[in-house]
Short mmCIF file of C-alpha atoms in Angstrom, two decimals:
data_model
loop_
_atom_site.label_atom_id
_atom_site.label_comp_id
_atom_site.label_asym_id
_atom_site.label_seq_id
_atom_site.Cartn_x
_atom_site.Cartn_y
_atom_site.Cartn_z
CA MET A 6 93.97 151.62 48.17
CA GLU A 7 97.25 149.72 48.44
CA LEU A 8 100.72 151.21 48.00
CA TYR A 9 103.39 148.49 48.33
CA GLU A 10 107.18 148.41 47.96
CA GLY A 11 107.81 151.93 46.81
CA TRP A 12 110.05 154.89 47.57
CA ILE A 13 107.50 157.19 49.21
CA GLN A 14 109.35 159.36 51.71
CA ARG A 15 106.60 161.75 52.78
CA ILE A 16 102.82 161.87 52.90
CA GLU A 17 101.64 165.48 52.76
CA PRO A 18 98.87 166.32 55.24
CA GLY A 19 95.52 166.10 53.46
CA ALA A 20 96.97 164.07 50.56
CA PHE A 21 93.95 161.74 50.66
CA GLU A 22 91.40 164.47 51.44
CA LYS A 23 89.37 163.91 48.24
CA LEU A 24 88.98 160.18 48.96
CA SER A 25 86.31 160.70 51.58
CA LYS A 26 84.72 157.29 50.96
CA LEU A 27 87.95 155.29 51.18
CA ILE A 28 87.58 152.34 53.57
CA LYS A 29 91.02 150.71 53.52
CA LEU A 30 94.46 152.25 53.03
CA SER A 31 97.67 150.18 53.02
CA VAL A 32 101.01 151.94 52.75
CA GLN A 33 103.67 149.27 53.28
CA GLU A 34 107.41 148.84 52.69
CA GLN A 35 108.09 152.52 52.06
CA ASN A 36 110.68 155.02 53.37
CA ILE A 37 108.40 157.23 55.45
CA THR A 38 110.24 158.16 58.64
CA LEU A 39 107.72 160.75 59.91
CA LEU A 40 103.94 161.10 59.98
CA GLU A 41 102.97 164.77 60.33
CA ASP A 42 99.91 166.25 62.02
CA TYR A 43 96.62 165.72 60.14
CA THR A 44 98.25 163.40 57.59
CA PHE A 45 94.97 161.54 57.07
CA ARG A 46 92.63 164.52 57.16
CA GLY A 47 89.36 163.93 55.30
CA LEU A 48 89.32 160.12 55.58
CA GLU A 49 86.28 160.02 57.83
CA ALA A 50 85.07 156.69 56.37
CA LEU A 51 88.44 154.91 56.71
CA VAL A 52 88.11 151.63 58.64
CA HIS A 53 91.52 149.97 58.11
CA LEU A 54 94.88 151.78 58.08
CA ASP A 55 98.01 149.70 57.52
CA LEU A 56 101.46 151.33 57.83
CA GLU A 57 103.60 148.24 58.41
CA VAL A 58 107.27 148.03 57.41
CA SER A 59 107.52 151.69 56.43
CA LYS A 60 110.61 152.69 58.47
CA LEU A 61 108.55 155.00 60.69
CA ARG A 62 110.56 156.61 63.47
CA SER A 63 108.21 159.35 64.65
CA ILE A 64 104.49 160.10 64.60
CA ALA A 65 103.14 163.59 65.37
CA PRO A 66 100.52 163.91 68.15
CA HIS A 67 97.63 164.70 65.75
CA ALA A 68 98.63 162.50 62.81
CA PHE A 69 95.50 160.34 63.14
CA ASP A 70 93.02 163.12 63.94
CA GLY A 71 89.79 162.88 61.99
CA LEU A 72 89.76 159.09 61.60
CA LYS A 73 86.36 158.75 63.23
CA SER A 74 85.50 155.35 61.72
CA LEU A 75 88.88 153.67 62.16
CA GLU A 76 88.72 150.12 63.54
CA ARG A 77 92.12 148.64 62.70
CA LEU A 78 95.47 150.42 62.92
CA HIS A 79 98.64 148.49 62.08
CA LEU A 80 102.03 150.05 62.87
CA SER A 81 104.12 146.92 63.26
CA GLU A 82 107.68 146.36 62.03
CA ASN A 83 108.81 149.96 62.15
CA SER A 84 111.43 151.79 64.26
CA LEU A 85 109.17 153.58 66.74
CA THR A 86 110.73 154.28 70.13
CA HIS A 87 108.02 156.59 71.47
CA LEU A 88 104.42 157.56 70.80
CA PRO A 89 102.99 160.95 71.91
CA ASP A 90 100.73 160.88 74.97
CA GLU A 91 97.69 162.25 73.08
CA ILE A 92 98.16 160.29 69.85
CA PHE A 93 95.02 158.15 70.30
CA ASP A 94 92.79 160.78 71.92
CA ASN A 95 90.97 161.79 68.73
CA ILE A 96 90.49 158.33 67.26
CA GLY A 97 87.17 156.55 67.68
CA SER A 98 86.84 153.09 69.18
CA LEU A 99 89.43 150.78 67.63
CA TYR A 100 88.97 147.05 67.48
CA ALA A 101 92.65 146.25 66.89
CA LEU A 102 95.91 148.17 67.37
CA ASP A 103 99.14 146.45 66.37
CA VAL A 104 102.48 148.07 67.25
CA SER A 105 104.52 144.88 67.52
CA TYR A 106 108.14 144.66 66.37
CA ASN A 107 109.11 148.21 67.28
CA ARG A 108 111.35 149.68 69.99
CA LEU A 109 108.79 151.07 72.44
CA LYS A 110 109.90 151.17 76.07
CA SER A 111 106.52 151.92 77.67
CA PHE A 112 102.87 151.83 76.69
CA ILE A 113 100.66 153.88 78.99
CA TYR A 114 97.60 155.33 77.24
CA PRO A 115 94.62 155.42 79.61
CA ASN A 116 92.35 156.99 76.95
CA LEU A 117 93.06 154.42 74.25
CA LYS A 118 89.87 152.71 73.13
CA ALA A 119 90.98 149.41 71.64
CA GLU A 120 89.69 145.89 72.25
CA LYS A 121 92.74 144.05 70.92
CA LEU A 122 96.26 145.34 71.60
CA THR A 123 99.32 143.63 70.09
CA LEU A 124 102.75 144.62 71.42
CA HIS A 125 104.97 141.61 70.76
CA TYR A 126 108.72 142.18 70.42
CA ASN A 127 109.28 145.67 71.77
CA SER A 128 111.43 146.82 74.68
CA LEU A 129 108.57 147.53 77.07
CA THR A 130 109.23 147.64 80.79
CA ARG A 131 105.78 148.99 81.77
CA LEU A 132 102.33 148.21 80.42
CA HIS A 133 98.98 149.87 81.16
CA ILE A 134 95.81 147.80 80.61
CA ASN A 135 92.70 149.97 80.70
CA ASP A 136 89.01 149.11 80.89
CA HIS A 137 88.49 149.06 77.12
CA MET A 138 90.93 146.24 76.36
CA ARG A 139 89.84 142.62 76.03
CA PHE A 140 92.86 140.98 74.35
CA VAL A 141 96.41 142.06 75.24
CA LEU A 142 99.27 140.29 73.47
CA ALA A 143 102.72 141.42 74.64
CA ASN A 144 105.12 138.49 74.44
CA ASP A 145 108.88 139.03 74.21
CA ASN A 146 109.37 142.33 75.99
CA ARG A 147 110.96 143.31 79.31
CA ILE A 148 107.77 144.08 81.19
CA ARG A 149 108.16 144.25 84.97
CA THR A 150 105.25 146.49 85.94
CA ILE A 151 101.58 146.30 84.96
CA THR A 152 99.14 149.08 85.79
CA GLY A 153 95.45 149.62 85.15
CA THR A 154 92.46 147.58 86.18
CA GLY A 155 92.19 145.36 83.10
CA ARG A 156 88.61 144.90 84.17
CA HIS A 157 87.38 143.47 80.87
CA VAL A 158 90.49 141.70 79.59
CA THR A 159 89.87 138.02 78.84
CA GLU A 160 93.14 137.03 77.17
CA LEU A 161 96.57 138.14 78.37
CA ARG A 162 99.78 136.89 76.75
CA LEU A 163 102.95 137.95 78.56
CA ASN A 164 105.40 135.16 77.78
CA ASP A 165 109.10 136.03 77.86
CA ASN A 166 109.04 139.12 80.06
CA ALA A 167 110.43 140.07 83.49
CA ILE A 168 107.29 139.77 85.64
CA SER A 169 107.77 138.55 89.19
CA ASP A 170 104.71 139.92 91.01
CA VAL A 171 101.31 138.76 89.73
CA THR A 172 99.25 140.90 92.12
CA ALA A 173 98.01 143.24 89.36
CA ILE A 174 97.14 140.31 87.11
CA ALA A 175 95.27 138.53 89.91
CA ARG A 176 92.79 141.42 89.95
CA MET A 177 91.78 140.82 86.34
CA THR A 178 89.05 138.40 87.26
CA ASN A 179 87.53 138.08 83.78
CA LEU A 180 90.65 136.41 82.39
CA THR A 181 90.05 133.12 80.58
CA LYS A 182 93.51 132.69 78.98
CA LEU A 183 96.75 133.72 80.70
CA CYS A 184 100.29 133.14 79.40
CA LEU A 185 103.19 133.85 81.76
CA SER A 186 105.80 131.36 80.57
CA ASN A 187 109.47 132.37 80.85
CA ASN A 188 108.94 134.97 83.58
CA PRO A 189 110.78 134.94 86.93
CA LEU A 190 107.61 134.62 89.01
CA GLN A 191 107.71 134.58 92.78
CA PRO A 192 107.57 130.86 93.68
CA ASP A 193 104.55 131.40 95.95
CA SER A 194 102.46 133.17 93.27
CA VAL A 195 98.74 132.53 93.66
CA PHE A 196 96.07 132.52 90.92
CA ALA A 197 93.06 131.55 93.03
CA SER A 198 91.17 134.78 92.30
CA LEU A 199 91.01 134.07 88.54
CA THR A 200 87.94 131.88 88.76
CA ASN A 201 87.08 132.21 85.04
CA LEU A 202 90.49 130.99 83.89
CA GLN A 203 90.43 128.19 81.30
CA ALA A 204 94.04 128.10 80.09
CA LEU A 205 97.16 128.92 82.12
CA LEU A 206 100.75 128.70 80.82
CA LEU A 207 103.43 128.74 83.52
CA SER A 208 106.35 127.08 81.76
CA ASN A 209 109.79 127.98 83.16
CA THR A 210 108.54 130.24 85.95
CA SER A 211 110.00 128.45 89.02
CA ILE A 212 106.47 128.12 90.38
CA GLU A 213 106.03 126.04 93.54
CA ILE A 214 102.61 124.47 93.90
CA SER A 215 100.76 124.71 97.20
CA GLU A 216 97.14 124.21 98.21
CA SER A 217 96.39 127.89 97.53
CA THR A 218 98.17 128.23 94.15
CA PHE A 219 95.28 127.01 92.01
CA ALA A 220 92.41 126.98 94.49
CA ASN A 221 88.99 127.89 93.03
CA LEU A 222 90.08 127.40 89.39
CA SER A 223 87.12 125.20 88.54
CA SER A 224 86.91 126.34 84.88
CA MET A 225 90.41 125.22 83.93
CA ILE A 226 90.84 123.17 80.75
CA LEU A 227 94.59 123.50 80.00
CA LEU A 228 97.53 123.87 82.42
CA ASP A 229 101.21 124.03 81.43
CA LEU A 230 103.80 123.42 84.18
CA SER A 231 106.73 122.37 81.98
CA PHE A 232 110.36 123.36 82.68
CA ASN A 233 109.83 124.08 86.40
CA LYS A 234 112.14 121.49 88.02
CA LEU A 235 109.15 119.85 89.71
CA THR A 236 110.11 116.63 91.49
CA ARG A 237 106.64 115.37 92.38
CA LEU A 238 103.01 115.78 91.39
CA ASN A 239 100.47 116.04 94.16
CA PHE A 240 97.20 115.92 92.26
CA ARG A 241 95.29 116.94 95.35
CA MET A 242 96.73 120.44 94.79
CA LEU A 243 94.83 120.49 91.48
CA SER A 244 91.60 119.14 92.89
CA SER A 245 89.62 122.30 92.06
CA MET A 246 90.20 121.64 88.34
CA ASN A 247 87.48 119.06 87.89
CA ASP A 248 87.17 119.81 84.16
CA LEU A 249 90.90 119.94 83.34
CA GLU A 250 91.52 118.17 80.03
CA THR A 251 95.20 118.92 79.26
CA LEU A 252 98.14 118.88 81.68
CA ILE A 253 101.71 119.56 80.49
CA VAL A 254 104.45 118.52 82.92
CA ALA A 255 107.23 117.88 80.40
CA HIS A 256 110.87 118.78 81.08
CA ASN A 257 110.74 118.50 84.87
CA ARG A 258 112.32 116.09 87.36
CA ILE A 259 109.20 114.20 88.37
CA GLN A 260 110.14 110.88 89.97
CA MET A 261 106.83 109.07 89.65
CA ILE A 262 103.17 109.50 88.70
CA ASN A 263 100.34 107.99 90.69
CA PHE A 264 97.69 107.39 88.05
CA ILE A 265 95.06 106.27 90.57
CA GLU A 266 95.40 109.60 92.40
CA LEU A 267 95.40 111.43 89.06
CA ARG A 268 92.09 109.91 88.06
CA GLU A 269 90.60 110.63 91.49
CA TYR A 270 91.31 114.38 91.35
CA LEU A 271 91.34 114.98 87.58
CA PRO A 272 88.51 112.79 86.26
CA GLU A 273 88.21 114.62 82.90
CA LEU A 274 91.91 114.66 82.02
CA GLN A 275 92.52 113.44 78.47
CA ILE A 276 95.97 114.73 77.50
CA LEU A 277 99.09 114.32 79.66
CA GLU A 278 102.52 115.31 78.35
CA ILE A 279 105.36 113.82 80.42
CA CYS A 280 108.40 113.81 78.14
CA ASP A 281 111.93 114.52 79.40
CA ASN A 282 111.61 113.94 83.13
CA GLY A 283 114.93 112.11 83.38
CA TRP A 284 113.50 108.60 83.05
CA ASN A 285 115.27 105.80 81.21
CA GLU A 286 113.61 104.18 78.21
CA THR A 287 112.12 101.30 80.15
CA TYR A 288 110.41 103.51 82.70
CA MET A 289 109.19 105.92 80.02
CA GLU A 290 107.68 103.05 78.09
CA HIS A 291 105.95 101.82 81.22
CA MET A 292 104.50 105.28 81.83
CA LEU A 293 103.10 105.36 78.30
CA LEU A 294 101.44 102.01 78.88
CA GLN A 295 99.93 103.22 82.13
CA MET A 296 98.66 106.33 80.38
CA LYS A 297 96.87 104.21 77.80
CA GLN A 298 95.30 102.03 80.46
CA HIS A 299 93.98 105.17 82.18
CA ARG A 300 92.69 106.66 78.90
CA LEU A 301 95.36 109.36 78.61
CA TRP A 302 97.09 110.60 75.47
CA ARG A 303 100.22 112.52 74.57
CA TYR A 304 99.72 116.06 73.30
CA ARG A 305 100.66 115.11 69.74
CA GLU A 306 98.20 112.21 69.72
CA LYS A 307 94.98 114.07 70.46
CA ILE A 308 93.65 117.50 69.52
CA PRO A 309 92.75 119.47 72.67
CA LYS A 310 89.69 121.62 73.03
CA ILE A 311 91.84 124.75 73.41
CA GLN A 312 94.18 124.94 70.41
CA LEU A 313 95.54 128.43 71.07
CA PHE A 314 98.99 127.08 71.94
CA ARG A 315 99.08 124.02 69.71
CA GLU A 316 102.17 124.97 67.68
CA TYR A 317 104.23 125.53 70.84
CA PHE A 318 103.29 122.19 72.37
CA ASN A 319 103.84 120.28 69.12
CA ASP A 320 107.48 121.32 69.32
CA LEU A 321 107.74 120.60 73.04
CA CYS A 322 108.28 116.84 72.72
CA VAL A 323 109.53 115.69 69.34
CA LEU A 324 110.18 112.02 70.10
CA ILE A 325 107.53 109.52 71.08
CA LEU A 326 110.12 107.45 72.97
CA TYR A 327 113.65 108.13 74.06
CA GLY A 328 116.74 106.58 72.61
CA ASP A 329 118.54 106.74 69.29
CA PHE A 330 115.48 106.30 67.11
CA GLY A 331 115.99 109.68 65.41
CA LYS A 332 113.80 112.75 65.09
CA ASP A 333 111.66 111.34 62.26
CA SER A 334 111.38 107.84 63.61
CA ASP A 335 108.01 106.10 63.32
CA TYR A 336 108.71 103.90 66.35
CA SER A 337 105.62 103.56 68.53
CA ILE A 338 103.85 101.23 70.93
CA ASN A 339 101.13 98.89 69.69
CA TYR A 340 98.33 100.14 71.93
CA ASP A 341 95.88 97.51 70.65
CA LEU A 342 98.00 94.87 72.37
CA VAL A 343 98.05 96.95 75.53
CA THR A 344 94.27 96.92 75.77
CA GLN A 345 94.42 93.14 75.42
CA GLY A 346 96.78 92.93 78.39
CA ASN A 347 99.90 91.94 76.44
CA GLU A 348 102.29 94.71 77.48
CA SER A 349 105.47 92.84 76.63
CA GLU A 350 104.51 92.16 73.03
CA ALA A 351 103.27 95.71 72.64
CA LEU A 352 106.56 97.17 73.84
CA TYR A 353 108.84 94.69 72.12
CA PRO A 354 107.26 93.44 68.85
CA THR A 355 108.93 90.52 67.09
CA SER A 356 108.93 92.37 63.77
CA SER A 357 109.73 95.92 62.87
CA PRO A 358 106.71 98.17 63.55
CA SER A 359 107.79 100.97 61.24
CA LEU A 360 106.75 99.13 58.06
CA ALA A 361 103.15 99.02 59.16
CA HIS A 362 102.98 102.79 59.34
CA GLU A 363 104.13 103.52 55.82
CA ASP A 364 100.58 103.50 54.46
CA SER A 365 97.89 103.73 57.13
CA GLY A 366 95.11 103.67 54.55
CA THR A 367 95.80 100.15 53.25
CA ASP A 368 96.65 96.80 54.78
CA LYS A 369 100.07 95.63 53.62
CA SER A 370 101.94 92.53 54.70
CA THR A 371 105.17 93.25 56.53
CA ASP A 372 106.55 89.71 56.20
CA THR A 373 110.02 89.44 54.72
CA PRO A 374 109.87 87.43 51.48
CA THR A 375 111.56 84.01 51.71
CA THR A 376 112.46 83.94 48.00
CA PRO A 377 114.90 86.60 46.94
CA PRO A 378 113.90 88.82 44.01
CA GLU A 379 115.35 88.28 40.57
CA ASN A 380 118.68 89.88 39.93
CA ASN A 381 117.95 93.40 38.73
CA SER A 382 120.42 96.24 38.79
CA ASP A 383 117.62 98.76 39.38
CA LEU A 384 116.54 97.15 42.64
CA GLU A 385 118.02 98.21 45.97
CA PRO A 386 119.19 95.40 48.30
CA THR A 387 116.62 94.42 50.92
CA LEU A 388 117.53 94.81 54.60
CA ALA A 389 115.59 92.77 57.15
CA VAL A 390 115.69 93.73 60.82
CA SER A 391 114.49 91.63 63.74
CA LEU A 392 114.19 92.82 67.33
CA ASN A 393 115.09 90.42 70.13
CA ILE A 394 114.53 91.00 73.83
CA THR A 395 116.32 89.33 76.71
CA THR A 396 113.83 90.65 79.29
CA ASN A 397 110.17 90.90 78.36
CA THR A 398 108.30 91.49 81.58
CA LEU A 399 107.34 94.81 83.10
CA PRO A 400 105.77 95.65 86.44
CA SER A 401 102.01 96.06 86.31
CA GLU A 402 101.56 98.44 89.23
CA ASP A 403 100.01 101.83 88.55
CA HIS A 404 103.17 103.55 89.71
CA ILE A 405 106.80 102.56 90.15
CA ALA A 406 109.40 104.41 92.15
CA PRO A 407 112.54 105.35 90.24
CA ASP A 408 114.61 103.04 92.42
CA ASP A 409 112.65 100.14 90.96
CA GLN A 410 113.31 101.15 87.37
CA LEU A 411 115.19 98.71 85.20
CA LYS A 412 118.67 100.23 85.05
CA VAL A 413 120.25 100.38 81.61
CA VAL A 414 123.98 100.07 82.24
CA GLY A 415 126.19 99.23 79.30
CA PRO A 416 124.43 97.44 76.45
CA SER A 417 120.63 97.70 76.39
CA PRO A 418 118.55 94.48 76.70
CA LEU A 419 117.19 95.42 73.27
CA TYR A 420 119.49 94.42 70.43
CA VAL A 421 119.12 94.43 66.66
CA VAL A 422 120.10 91.63 64.30
CA PHE A 423 120.66 92.46 60.64
CA GLN A 424 120.05 89.71 58.12
#
């Protein structure tokens, strides 16, 4: 049964009592401010209860009593500031409870039996994770304190909170995915006890990497260290991550990358995102060439094994190269020439590369016609662009210190001639 976009202001207790075989009930976009005790009496077969966007402000302690078969309870996008302590005591084992987009300040329900708990966008300062929970999603709150053992939790998303101490999280040894981006973590935070971890997001956490930070994390596949003001990468500190495939170090202050050391300690790495580390265009281009030579790709160029955070990373680095190419530019490096050893021609082609990308499914000539078209008022004038380079050699070492970068002062060595 679905009741959408109405003016229902009250559900009388027992109103659905004669619908004993009802499996799903959706009451959305209504004006129900209060759920009274025993509102859903008689719905013993109900599996899915959806009360989203109904302007709920208060729920009585026994409102859900009798829902013995309930698996999914959705209370998101309401105005709840508090839930009674015993509200979940008489509900069976839930699979999913969603109370996101409310105004809750705490969530401590030791007797709650729910595998998946969604609490995004509340005002939580405390969170209790009991032994029944496996997936806890609580981004965009104010959480400082975490209690409970979280013994069986495998996925924990706590981006955009106020967590500084990870001691409680470090005890949740079954975690495989952990998101702590945009939290003021203690710089010496250690995650070595989370030996089952596969994905770890630590963007903008002021983390400082030491030998103990990531020790024993041999199951890691994805690591995000963006926006942490890192000035150097010591890959030996990541040596336990033999199977790491994706490393995000964008938006830092890294001075150089030693690709030989990278390959020694991270042999399975496939995706490396390095955008916005303060490099000029020449040095950035050189880094991209070195990445290709060491079989590494940008995040937008290759689909990672773990795609849980794909949308976030796709927005992390919009431009392929730096400069005034524009957000939607198709400018790119010809990697086929790189593999043939011709770095200069790959970086600085003699004809515009953008035309070749207009239709990747067919081969089209990009040569500018020598004979002008017949005079036709419907035709737009043709603009030919040629790129000319005054310097076309780049260092071939695997790493270059910033002091050796080609400085771009005043006009760039790359100039455009319009014909």
